[in-house]
Amino acid sequence: AIAGDTEHTGTLLKLSLMNCSQLTNTTLCAIAEHLTEVRDLCIYGCYRMTDDAIIRIKRSSCISRLNTSGCYKISDMGIRYLMQVRPTMLVYHKHRDFYKPLTARDL
């Protein structure tokens, strides 16, 4: 399922690619590179994603929240690398928590 939210600004800020079984590492990297305003990205259940996709998300990407639940090929090492490169990024492992509004404590 693909869903997006522009939050009334006309800019795509939230993108959910939940359970898109055909999503590849290359596609995810293109999204991060070309949809530069996306802040929240959900790849929940996209089981083809690997550490390579996580490593290739560049620092210039505006993604600040990422849901990797169900991405079984993404290892703890890949997540640790991402957290070193993007220490302010929030990585979620529970789908239901991803869309909750952030509180001051989360920041």
PDB file of N, CA and C in Angstrom:
ATOM      1  N   ALA A   1       0.845  -1.173   0.000  1.00  0.00           N
ATOM      2  CA  ALA A   1       0.000   0.000   0.000  1.00  0.00           C
ATOM      3  C   ALA A   1       0.887   1.231   0.000  1.00  0.00           C
ATOM      4  N   ILE A   2       0.567   2.162  -0.838  1.00  0.00           N
ATOM      5  CA  ILE A   2       1.305   3.415  -0.917  1.00  0.00           C
ATOM      6  C   ILE A   2       0.383   4.528  -0.464  1.00  0.00           C
ATOM      7  N   ALA A   3       0.851   5.345   0.444  1.00  0.00           N
ATOM      8  CA  ALA A   3       0.069   6.470   0.931  1.00  0.00           C
ATOM      9  C   ALA A   3       1.016   7.617   1.207  1.00  0.00           C
ATOM     10  N   GLY A   4       0.498   8.831   1.074  1.00  0.00           N
ATOM     11  CA  GLY A   4       1.306  10.006   1.347  1.00  0.00           C
ATOM     12  C   GLY A   4       0.484  11.064   2.024  1.00  0.00           C
ATOM     13  N   ASP A   5       1.143  12.020   2.657  1.00  0.00           N
ATOM     14  CA  ASP A   5       0.471  13.107   3.349  1.00  0.00           C
ATOM     15  C   ASP A   5       1.256  14.379   3.096  1.00  0.00           C
ATOM     16  N   THR A   6       0.559  15.392   2.595  1.00  0.00           N
ATOM     17  CA  THR A   6       1.209  16.669   2.311  1.00  0.00           C
ATOM     18  C   THR A   6       1.000  17.679   3.420  1.00  0.00           C
ATOM     19  N   GLU A   7       0.161  17.354   4.408  1.00  0.00           N
ATOM     20  CA  GLU A   7      -0.125  18.246   5.524  1.00  0.00           C
ATOM     21  C   GLU A   7      -0.466  19.651   5.047  1.00  0.00           C
ATOM     22  N   HIS A   8      -1.246  19.752   4.002  1.00  0.00           N
ATOM     23  CA  HIS A   8      -1.788  21.016   3.475  1.00  0.00           C
ATOM     24  C   HIS A   8      -0.728  21.984   2.954  1.00  0.00           C
ATOM     25  N   THR A   9       0.475  21.534   2.696  1.00  0.00           N
ATOM     26  CA  THR A   9       1.518  22.422   2.199  1.00  0.00           C
ATOM     27  C   THR A   9       1.792  22.207   0.724  1.00  0.00           C
ATOM     28  N   GLY A  10       1.267  21.113   0.172  1.00  0.00           N
ATOM     29  CA  GLY A  10       1.549  20.797  -1.220  1.00  0.00           C
ATOM     30  C   GLY A  10       2.859  20.053  -1.396  1.00  0.00           C
ATOM     31  N   THR A  11       3.583  19.831  -0.305  1.00  0.00           N
ATOM     32  CA  THR A  11       4.848  19.110  -0.335  1.00  0.00           C
ATOM     33  C   THR A  11       4.652  17.777   0.363  1.00  0.00           C
ATOM     34  N   LEU A  12       5.128  16.712  -0.249  1.00  0.00           N
ATOM     35  CA  LEU A  12       5.000  15.384   0.336  1.00  0.00           C
ATOM     36  C   LEU A  12       5.960  15.260   1.508  1.00  0.00           C
ATOM     37  N   LEU A  13       5.401  15.168   2.720  1.00  0.00           N
ATOM     38  CA  LEU A  13       6.210  15.088   3.927  1.00  0.00           C
ATOM     39  C   LEU A  13       6.252  13.696   4.521  1.00  0.00           C
ATOM     40  N   LYS A  14       5.163  12.939   4.356  1.00  0.00           N
ATOM     41  CA  LYS A  14       5.065  11.587   4.900  1.00  0.00           C
ATOM     42  C   LYS A  14       4.754  10.626   3.767  1.00  0.00           C
ATOM     43  N   LEU A  15       5.527   9.535   3.715  1.00  0.00           N
ATOM     44  CA  LEU A  15       5.326   8.547   2.663  1.00  0.00           C
ATOM     45  C   LEU A  15       5.341   7.156   3.278  1.00  0.00           C
ATOM     46  N   SER A  16       4.273   6.416   3.029  1.00  0.00           N
ATOM     47  CA  SER A  16       4.190   5.046   3.507  1.00  0.00           C
ATOM     48  C   SER A  16       4.228   4.102   2.313  1.00  0.00           C
ATOM     49  N   LEU A  17       5.206   3.225   2.305  1.00  0.00           N
ATOM     50  CA  LEU A  17       5.346   2.197   1.281  1.00  0.00           C
ATOM     51  C   LEU A  17       5.142   0.828   1.924  1.00  0.00           C
ATOM     52  N   MET A  18       4.295   0.797   2.924  1.00  0.00           N
ATOM     53  CA  MET A  18       4.049  -0.389   3.728  1.00  0.00           C
ATOM     54  C   MET A  18       3.682  -1.597   2.870  1.00  0.00           C
ATOM     55  N   ASN A  19       4.391  -2.695   3.125  1.00  0.00           N
ATOM     56  CA  ASN A  19       4.131  -3.979   2.473  1.00  0.00           C
ATOM     57  C   ASN A  19       4.255  -3.940   0.947  1.00  0.00           C
ATOM     58  N   CYS A  20       5.065  -3.051   0.415  1.00  0.00           N
ATOM     59  CA  CYS A  20       5.325  -3.016  -1.032  1.00  0.00           C
ATOM     60  C   CYS A  20       6.401  -4.065  -1.322  1.00  0.00           C
ATOM     61  N   SER A  21       5.965  -5.242  -1.671  1.00  0.00           N
ATOM     62  CA  SER A  21       6.897  -6.362  -1.824  1.00  0.00           C
ATOM     63  C   SER A  21       7.858  -6.177  -2.993  1.00  0.00           C
ATOM     64  N   GLN A  22       7.554  -5.291  -3.922  1.00  0.00           N
ATOM     65  CA  GLN A  22       8.432  -5.072  -5.067  1.00  0.00           C
ATOM     66  C   GLN A  22       9.435  -3.938  -4.850  1.00  0.00           C
ATOM     67  N   LEU A  23       9.371  -3.280  -3.697  1.00  0.00           N
ATOM     68  CA  LEU A  23      10.293  -2.187  -3.404  1.00  0.00           C
ATOM     69  C   LEU A  23      11.710  -2.736  -3.277  1.00  0.00           C
ATOM     70  N   THR A  24      12.635  -2.140  -4.002  1.00  0.00           N
ATOM     71  CA  THR A  24      14.031  -2.582  -3.984  1.00  0.00           C
ATOM     72  C   THR A  24      14.912  -1.538  -3.308  1.00  0.00           C
ATOM     73  N   ASN A  25      16.139  -1.927  -3.025  1.00  0.00           N
ATOM     74  CA  ASN A  25      17.105  -0.988  -2.468  1.00  0.00           C
ATOM     75  C   ASN A  25      17.285   0.215  -3.386  1.00  0.00           C
ATOM     76  N   THR A  26      17.376  -0.042  -4.674  1.00  0.00           N
ATOM     77  CA  THR A  26      17.564   1.032  -5.660  1.00  0.00           C
ATOM     78  C   THR A  26      16.399   2.013  -5.637  1.00  0.00           C
ATOM     79  N   THR A  27      15.183   1.491  -5.549  1.00  0.00           N
ATOM     80  CA  THR A  27      14.000   2.347  -5.503  1.00  0.00           C
ATOM     81  C   THR A  27      13.995   3.201  -4.248  1.00  0.00           C
ATOM     82  N   LEU A  28      14.317   2.597  -3.122  1.00  0.00           N
ATOM     83  CA  LEU A  28      14.344   3.351  -1.869  1.00  0.00           C
ATOM     84  C   LEU A  28      15.369   4.477  -1.932  1.00  0.00           C
ATOM     85  N   CYS A  29      16.519   4.199  -2.501  1.00  0.00           N
ATOM     86  CA  CYS A  29      17.555   5.230  -2.628  1.00  0.00           C
ATOM     87  C   CYS A  29      17.104   6.356  -3.546  1.00  0.00           C
ATOM     88  N   ALA A  30      16.401   6.028  -4.621  1.00  0.00           N
ATOM     89  CA  ALA A  30      15.875   7.054  -5.531  1.00  0.00           C
ATOM     90  C   ALA A  30      14.845   7.919  -4.816  1.00  0.00           C
ATOM     91  N   ILE A  31      14.018   7.305  -3.981  1.00  0.00           N
ATOM     92  CA  ILE A  31      13.040   8.071  -3.210  1.00  0.00           C
ATOM     93  C   ILE A  31      13.750   9.054  -2.299  1.00  0.00           C
ATOM     94  N   ALA A  32      14.751   8.571  -1.564  1.00  0.00           N
ATOM     95  CA  ALA A  32      15.498   9.435  -0.652  1.00  0.00           C
ATOM     96  C   ALA A  32      16.205  10.565  -1.393  1.00  0.00           C
ATOM     97  N   GLU A  33      16.676  10.279  -2.597  1.00  0.00           N
ATOM     98  CA  GLU A  33      17.415  11.279  -3.382  1.00  0.00           C
ATOM     99  C   GLU A  33      16.510  12.295  -4.064  1.00  0.00           C
ATOM    100  N   HIS A  34      15.363  11.844  -4.578  1.00  0.00           N
ATOM    101  CA  HIS A  34      14.529  12.723  -5.394  1.00  0.00           C
ATOM    102  C   HIS A  34      13.339  13.323  -4.658  1.00  0.00           C
ATOM    103  N   LEU A  35      12.838  12.661  -3.654  1.00  0.00           N
ATOM    104  CA  LEU A  35      11.750  13.226  -2.856  1.00  0.00           C
ATOM    105  C   LEU A  35      12.368  13.814  -1.592  1.00  0.00           C
ATOM    106  N   THR A  36      13.084  14.892  -1.784  1.00  0.00           N
ATOM    107  CA  THR A  36      13.947  15.431  -0.737  1.00  0.00           C
ATOM    108  C   THR A  36      13.192  16.059   0.433  1.00  0.00           C
ATOM    109  N   GLU A  37      11.897  16.325   0.285  1.00  0.00           N
ATOM    110  CA  GLU A  37      11.139  16.931   1.366  1.00  0.00           C
ATOM    111  C   GLU A  37      10.498  15.900   2.287  1.00  0.00           C
ATOM    112  N   VAL A  38      10.537  14.614   1.908  1.00  0.00           N
ATOM    113  CA  VAL A  38       9.919  13.577   2.737  1.00  0.00           C
ATOM    114  C   VAL A  38      10.643  13.519   4.078  1.00  0.00           C
ATOM    115  N   ARG A  39       9.868  13.653   5.149  1.00  0.00           N
ATOM    116  CA  ARG A  39      10.416  13.604   6.511  1.00  0.00           C
ATOM    117  C   ARG A  39      10.207  12.230   7.159  1.00  0.00           C
ATOM    118  N   ASP A  40       9.021  11.659   6.936  1.00  0.00           N
ATOM    119  CA  ASP A  40       8.662  10.382   7.545  1.00  0.00           C
ATOM    120  C   ASP A  40       8.518   9.343   6.445  1.00  0.00           C
ATOM    121  N   LEU A  41       9.279   8.261   6.550  1.00  0.00           N
ATOM    122  CA  LEU A  41       9.236   7.201   5.548  1.00  0.00           C
ATOM    123  C   LEU A  41       8.980   5.870   6.240  1.00  0.00           C
ATOM    124  N   CYS A  42       7.925   5.197   5.811  1.00  0.00           N
ATOM    125  CA  CYS A  42       7.575   3.898   6.367  1.00  0.00           C
ATOM    126  C   CYS A  42       7.808   2.832   5.299  1.00  0.00           C
ATOM    127  N   ILE A  43       8.739   1.918   5.589  1.00  0.00           N
ATOM    128  CA  ILE A  43       8.984   0.785   4.684  1.00  0.00           C
ATOM    129  C   ILE A  43       8.636  -0.514   5.402  1.00  0.00           C
ATOM    130  N   TYR A  44       7.698  -0.416   6.318  1.00  0.00           N
ATOM    131  CA  TYR A  44       7.217  -1.562   7.092  1.00  0.00           C
ATOM    132  C   TYR A  44       6.842  -2.715   6.155  1.00  0.00           C
ATOM    133  N   GLY A  45       7.377  -3.889   6.421  1.00  0.00           N
ATOM    134  CA  GLY A  45       7.012  -5.070   5.655  1.00  0.00           C
ATOM    135  C   GLY A  45       7.645  -5.168   4.280  1.00  0.00           C
ATOM    136  N   CYS A  46       8.532  -4.271   3.942  1.00  0.00           N
ATOM    137  CA  CYS A  46       9.226  -4.322   2.645  1.00  0.00           C
ATOM    138  C   CYS A  46      10.433  -5.251   2.818  1.00  0.00           C
ATOM    139  N   TYR A  47      10.169  -6.518   2.736  1.00  0.00           N
ATOM    140  CA  TYR A  47      11.142  -7.536   3.131  1.00  0.00           C
ATOM    141  C   TYR A  47      12.341  -7.659   2.207  1.00  0.00           C
ATOM    142  N   ARG A  48      12.345  -6.973   1.084  1.00  0.00           N
ATOM    143  CA  ARG A  48      13.503  -7.035   0.186  1.00  0.00           C
ATOM    144  C   ARG A  48      14.585  -6.017   0.557  1.00  0.00           C
ATOM    145  N   MET A  49      14.284  -5.089   1.448  1.00  0.00           N
ATOM    146  CA  MET A  49      15.254  -4.076   1.848  1.00  0.00           C
ATOM    147  C   MET A  49      16.404  -4.722   2.610  1.00  0.00           C
ATOM    148  N   THR A  50      17.618  -4.241   2.342  1.00  0.00           N
ATOM    149  CA  THR A  50      18.810  -4.761   3.015  1.00  0.00           C
ATOM    150  C   THR A  50      19.616  -3.599   3.596  1.00  0.00           C
ATOM    151  N   ASP A  51      20.712  -3.933   4.250  1.00  0.00           N
ATOM    152  CA  ASP A  51      21.604  -2.905   4.790  1.00  0.00           C
ATOM    153  C   ASP A  51      22.075  -1.948   3.699  1.00  0.00           C
ATOM    154  N   ASP A  52      22.229  -2.440   2.490  1.00  0.00           N
ATOM    155  CA  ASP A  52      22.694  -1.592   1.394  1.00  0.00           C
ATOM    156  C   ASP A  52      21.789  -0.376   1.210  1.00  0.00           C
ATOM    157  N   ALA A  53      20.496  -0.570   1.310  1.00  0.00           N
ATOM    158  CA  ALA A  53      19.563   0.554   1.161  1.00  0.00           C
ATOM    159  C   ALA A  53      19.750   1.563   2.286  1.00  0.00           C
ATOM    160  N   ILE A  54      19.907   1.066   3.498  1.00  0.00           N
ATOM    161  CA  ILE A  54      20.083   1.942   4.654  1.00  0.00           C
ATOM    162  C   ILE A  54      21.388   2.725   4.536  1.00  0.00           C
ATOM    163  N   ILE A  55      22.450   2.057   4.138  1.00  0.00           N
ATOM    164  CA  ILE A  55      23.759   2.697   4.023  1.00  0.00           C
ATOM    165  C   ILE A  55      23.752   3.782   2.952  1.00  0.00           C
ATOM    166  N   ARG A  56      22.972   3.570   1.889  1.00  0.00           N
ATOM    167  CA  ARG A  56      22.962   4.529   0.781  1.00  0.00           C
ATOM    168  C   ARG A  56      22.040   5.730   1.001  1.00  0.00           C
ATOM    169  N   ILE A  57      21.259   5.733   2.079  1.00  0.00           N
ATOM    170  CA  ILE A  57      20.467   6.930   2.372  1.00  0.00           C
ATOM    171  C   ILE A  57      21.449   8.015   2.796  1.00  0.00           C
ATOM    172  N   LYS A  58      21.516   9.038   2.023  1.00  0.00           N
ATOM    173  CA  LYS A  58      22.552  10.051   2.217  1.00  0.00           C
ATOM    174  C   LYS A  58      22.214  11.028   3.335  1.00  0.00           C
ATOM    175  N   ARG A  59      23.232  11.650   3.843  1.00  0.00           N
ATOM    176  CA  ARG A  59      23.048  12.669   4.884  1.00  0.00           C
ATOM    177  C   ARG A  59      22.163  13.803   4.415  1.00  0.00           C
ATOM    178  N   SER A  60      22.168  14.075   3.125  1.00  0.00           N
ATOM    179  CA  SER A  60      21.386  15.196   2.597  1.00  0.00           C
ATOM    180  C   SER A  60      19.890  14.915   2.587  1.00  0.00           C
ATOM    181  N   SER A  61      19.511  13.668   2.751  1.00  0.00           N
ATOM    182  CA  SER A  61      18.105  13.316   2.807  1.00  0.00           C
ATOM    183  C   SER A  61      17.466  13.976   4.022  1.00  0.00           C
ATOM    184  N   CYS A  62      16.224  14.412   3.880  1.00  0.00           N
ATOM    185  CA  CYS A  62      15.514  15.053   4.990  1.00  0.00           C
ATOM    186  C   CYS A  62      14.762  14.051   5.852  1.00  0.00           C
ATOM    187  N   ILE A  63      14.880  12.788   5.573  1.00  0.00           N
ATOM    188  CA  ILE A  63      14.147  11.791   6.341  1.00  0.00           C
ATOM    189  C   ILE A  63      14.590  11.867   7.802  1.00  0.00           C
ATOM    190  N   SER A  64      13.621  12.097   8.677  1.00  0.00           N
ATOM    191  CA  SER A  64      13.937  12.183  10.095  1.00  0.00           C
ATOM    192  C   SER A  64      13.315  11.042  10.893  1.00  0.00           C
ATOM    193  N   ARG A  65      12.311  10.363  10.305  1.00  0.00           N
ATOM    194  CA  ARG A  65      11.707   9.197  10.953  1.00  0.00           C
ATOM    195  C   ARG A  65      11.601   8.090   9.914  1.00  0.00           C
ATOM    196  N   LEU A  66      12.050   6.911  10.316  1.00  0.00           N
ATOM    197  CA  LEU A  66      12.076   5.767   9.413  1.00  0.00           C
ATOM    198  C   LEU A  66      11.536   4.547  10.136  1.00  0.00           C
ATOM    199  N   ASN A  67      10.569   3.873   9.522  1.00  0.00           N
ATOM    200  CA  ASN A  67      10.019   2.649  10.101  1.00  0.00           C
ATOM    201  C   ASN A  67      10.535   1.469   9.294  1.00  0.00           C
ATOM    202  N   THR A  68      11.326   0.622   9.944  1.00  0.00           N
ATOM    203  CA  THR A  68      11.920  -0.539   9.286  1.00  0.00           C
ATOM    204  C   THR A  68      11.321  -1.859   9.781  1.00  0.00           C
ATOM    205  N   SER A  69      10.191  -1.805  10.459  1.00  0.00           N
ATOM    206  CA  SER A  69       9.554  -3.027  10.957  1.00  0.00           C
ATOM    207  C   SER A  69       9.305  -3.984   9.804  1.00  0.00           C
ATOM    208  N   GLY A  70       9.610  -5.245  10.014  1.00  0.00           N
ATOM    209  CA  GLY A  70       9.365  -6.254   8.993  1.00  0.00           C
ATOM    210  C   GLY A  70      10.385  -6.275   7.872  1.00  0.00           C
ATOM    211  N   CYS A  71      11.413  -5.466   7.973  1.00  0.00           N
ATOM    212  CA  CYS A  71      12.502  -5.470   6.983  1.00  0.00           C
ATOM    213  C   CYS A  71      13.595  -6.383   7.550  1.00  0.00           C
ATOM    214  N   TYR A  72      13.382  -7.664   7.409  1.00  0.00           N
ATOM    215  CA  TYR A  72      14.193  -8.655   8.095  1.00  0.00           C
ATOM    216  C   TYR A  72      15.625  -8.741   7.592  1.00  0.00           C
ATOM    217  N   LYS A  73      15.909  -8.185   6.419  1.00  0.00           N
ATOM    218  CA  LYS A  73      17.270  -8.229   5.882  1.00  0.00           C
ATOM    219  C   LYS A  73      18.093  -7.018   6.311  1.00  0.00           C
ATOM    220  N   ILE A  74      17.459  -6.093   7.025  1.00  0.00           N
ATOM    221  CA  ILE A  74      18.197  -4.958   7.578  1.00  0.00           C
ATOM    222  C   ILE A  74      18.681  -5.382   8.954  1.00  0.00           C
ATOM    223  N   SER A  75      19.998  -5.403   9.110  1.00  0.00           N
ATOM    224  CA  SER A  75      20.598  -5.900  10.348  1.00  0.00           C
ATOM    225  C   SER A  75      20.780  -4.784  11.374  1.00  0.00           C
ATOM    226  N   ASP A  76      21.100  -5.193  12.584  1.00  0.00           N
ATOM    227  CA  ASP A  76      21.419  -4.216  13.623  1.00  0.00           C
ATOM    228  C   ASP A  76      22.623  -3.374  13.215  1.00  0.00           C
ATOM    229  N   MET A  77      23.565  -3.973  12.502  1.00  0.00           N
ATOM    230  CA  MET A  77      24.737  -3.240  12.039  1.00  0.00           C
ATOM    231  C   MET A  77      24.332  -2.121  11.069  1.00  0.00           C
ATOM    232  N   GLY A  78      23.397  -2.412  10.178  1.00  0.00           N
ATOM    233  CA  GLY A  78      22.919  -1.390   9.249  1.00  0.00           C
ATOM    234  C   GLY A  78      22.247  -0.241   9.970  1.00  0.00           C
ATOM    235  N   ILE A  79      21.447  -0.553  10.979  1.00  0.00           N
ATOM    236  CA  ILE A  79      20.777   0.483  11.772  1.00  0.00           C
ATOM    237  C   ILE A  79      21.798   1.293  12.554  1.00  0.00           C
ATOM    238  N   ARG A  80      22.794   0.620  13.134  1.00  0.00           N
ATOM    239  CA  ARG A  80      23.845   1.339  13.869  1.00  0.00           C
ATOM    240  C   ARG A  80      24.599   2.298  12.954  1.00  0.00           C
ATOM    241  N   TYR A  81      24.908   1.852  11.743  1.00  0.00           N
ATOM    242  CA  TYR A  81      25.587   2.726  10.789  1.00  0.00           C
ATOM    243  C   TYR A  81      24.735   3.962  10.515  1.00  0.00           C
ATOM    244  N   LEU A  82      23.464   3.740  10.263  1.00  0.00           N
ATOM    245  CA  LEU A  82      22.562   4.859   9.980  1.00  0.00           C
ATOM    246  C   LEU A  82      22.523   5.832  11.155  1.00  0.00           C
ATOM    247  N   MET A  83      22.505   5.310  12.364  1.00  0.00           N
ATOM    248  CA  MET A  83      22.462   6.170  13.541  1.00  0.00           C
ATOM    249  C   MET A  83      23.761   6.955  13.726  1.00  0.00           C
ATOM    250  N   GLN A  84      24.886   6.420  13.253  1.00  0.00           N
ATOM    251  CA  GLN A  84      26.140   7.159  13.310  1.00  0.00           C
ATOM    252  C   GLN A  84      26.137   8.304  12.303  1.00  0.00           C
ATOM    253  N   VAL A  85      25.620   8.024  11.112  1.00  0.00           N
ATOM    254  CA  VAL A  85      25.591   9.027  10.049  1.00  0.00           C
ATOM    255  C   VAL A  85      24.491  10.059  10.299  1.00  0.00           C
ATOM    256  N   ARG A  86      23.364   9.601  10.808  1.00  0.00           N
ATOM    257  CA  ARG A  86      22.194  10.458  11.052  1.00  0.00           C
ATOM    258  C   ARG A  86      21.750  10.319  12.504  1.00  0.00           C
ATOM    259  N   PRO A  87      22.501  10.865  13.454  1.00  0.00           N
ATOM    260  CA  PRO A  87      22.195  10.645  14.872  1.00  0.00           C
ATOM    261  C   PRO A  87      20.843  11.195  15.322  1.00  0.00           C
ATOM    262  N   THR A  88      20.263  12.111  14.586  1.00  0.00           N
ATOM    263  CA  THR A  88      18.965  12.664  14.993  1.00  0.00           C
ATOM    264  C   THR A  88      17.783  11.904  14.395  1.00  0.00           C
ATOM    265  N   MET A  89      18.051  10.946  13.525  1.00  0.00           N
ATOM    266  CA  MET A  89      16.969  10.175  12.911  1.00  0.00           C
ATOM    267  C   MET A  89      16.358   9.219  13.925  1.00  0.00           C
ATOM    268  N   LEU A  90      15.039   9.140  13.923  1.00  0.00           N
ATOM    269  CA  LEU A  90      14.330   8.185  14.760  1.00  0.00           C
ATOM    270  C   LEU A  90      14.003   6.967  13.908  1.00  0.00           C
ATOM    271  N   VAL A  91      14.410   5.797  14.375  1.00  0.00           N
ATOM    272  CA  VAL A  91      14.146   4.561  13.658  1.00  0.00           C
ATOM    273  C   VAL A  91      13.160   3.756  14.486  1.00  0.00           C
ATOM    274  N   TYR A  92      12.061   3.368  13.851  1.00  0.00           N
ATOM    275  CA  TYR A  92      10.986   2.644  14.532  1.00  0.00           C
ATOM    276  C   TYR A  92      10.988   1.182  14.117  1.00  0.00           C
ATOM    277  N   HIS A  93      10.640   0.350  15.077  1.00  0.00           N
ATOM    278  CA  HIS A  93      10.510  -1.070  14.798  1.00  0.00           C
ATOM    279  C   HIS A  93       9.092  -1.556  15.042  1.00  0.00           C
ATOM    280  N   LYS A  94       8.212  -0.672  15.494  1.00  0.00           N
ATOM    281  CA  LYS A  94       6.807  -0.996  15.721  1.00  0.00           C
ATOM    282  C   LYS A  94       5.966  -0.085  14.840  1.00  0.00           C
ATOM    283  N   HIS A  95       5.242  -0.675  13.934  1.00  0.00           N
ATOM    284  CA  HIS A  95       4.463   0.092  12.982  1.00  0.00           C
ATOM    285  C   HIS A  95       3.495   1.050  13.667  1.00  0.00           C
ATOM    286  N   ARG A  96       2.811   0.621  14.695  1.00  0.00           N
ATOM    287  CA  ARG A  96       1.770   1.451  15.299  1.00  0.00           C
ATOM    288  C   ARG A  96       2.334   2.700  15.962  1.00  0.00           C
ATOM    289  N   ASP A  97       3.602   2.704  16.354  1.00  0.00           N
ATOM    290  CA  ASP A  97       4.201   3.876  16.982  1.00  0.00           C
ATOM    291  C   ASP A  97       4.631   4.932  15.980  1.00  0.00           C
ATOM    292  N   PHE A  98       4.810   4.545  14.739  1.00  0.00           N
ATOM    293  CA  PHE A  98       5.399   5.437  13.741  1.00  0.00           C
ATOM    294  C   PHE A  98       4.559   6.684  13.488  1.00  0.00           C
ATOM    295  N   TYR A  99       3.255   6.549  13.448  1.00  0.00           N
ATOM    296  CA  TYR A  99       2.412   7.688  13.088  1.00  0.00           C
ATOM    297  C   TYR A  99       1.928   8.496  14.273  1.00  0.00           C
ATOM    298  N   LYS A 100       2.374   8.147  15.471  1.00  0.00           N
ATOM    299  CA  LYS A 100       2.023   8.946  16.634  1.00  0.00           C
ATOM    300  C   LYS A 100       2.770  10.277  16.535  1.00  0.00           C
ATOM    301  N   PRO A 101       2.097  11.362  16.915  1.00  0.00           N
ATOM    302  CA  PRO A 101       2.795  12.661  16.902  1.00  0.00           C
ATOM    303  C   PRO A 101       3.978  12.646  17.867  1.00  0.00           C
ATOM    304  N   LEU A 102       5.029  13.334  17.506  1.00  0.00           N
ATOM    305  CA  LEU A 102       6.193  13.438  18.370  1.00  0.00           C
ATOM    306  C   LEU A 102       5.897  14.376  19.519  1.00  0.00           C
ATOM    307  N   THR A 103       6.460  14.074  20.669  1.00  0.00           N
ATOM    308  CA  THR A 103       6.367  14.959  21.822  1.00  0.00           C
ATOM    309  C   THR A 103       7.729  15.585  22.036  1.00  0.00           C
ATOM    310  N   ALA A 104       7.792  16.574  22.911  1.00  0.00           N
ATOM    311  CA  ALA A 104       9.067  17.234  23.211  1.00  0.00           C
ATOM    312  C   ALA A 104      10.076  16.220  23.754  1.00  0.00           C
ATOM    313  N   ARG A 105       9.604  15.205  24.449  1.00  0.00           N
ATOM    314  CA  ARG A 105      10.483  14.184  25.006  1.00  0.00           C
ATOM    315  C   ARG A 105      11.135  13.346  23.916  1.00  0.00           C
ATOM    316  N   ASP A 106      10.452  13.183  22.758  1.00  0.00           N
ATOM    317  CA  ASP A 106      11.000  12.409  21.653  1.00  0.00           C
ATOM    318  C   ASP A 106      12.141  13.132  20.949  1.00  0.00           C
ATOM    319  N   LEU A 107      12.168  14.431  21.057  1.00  0.00           N
ATOM    320  CA  LEU A 107      13.164  15.229  20.334  1.00  0.00           C
ATOM    321  C   LEU A 107      14.359  15.398  21.180  1.00  0.00           C
TER     322      LEU A 107
END
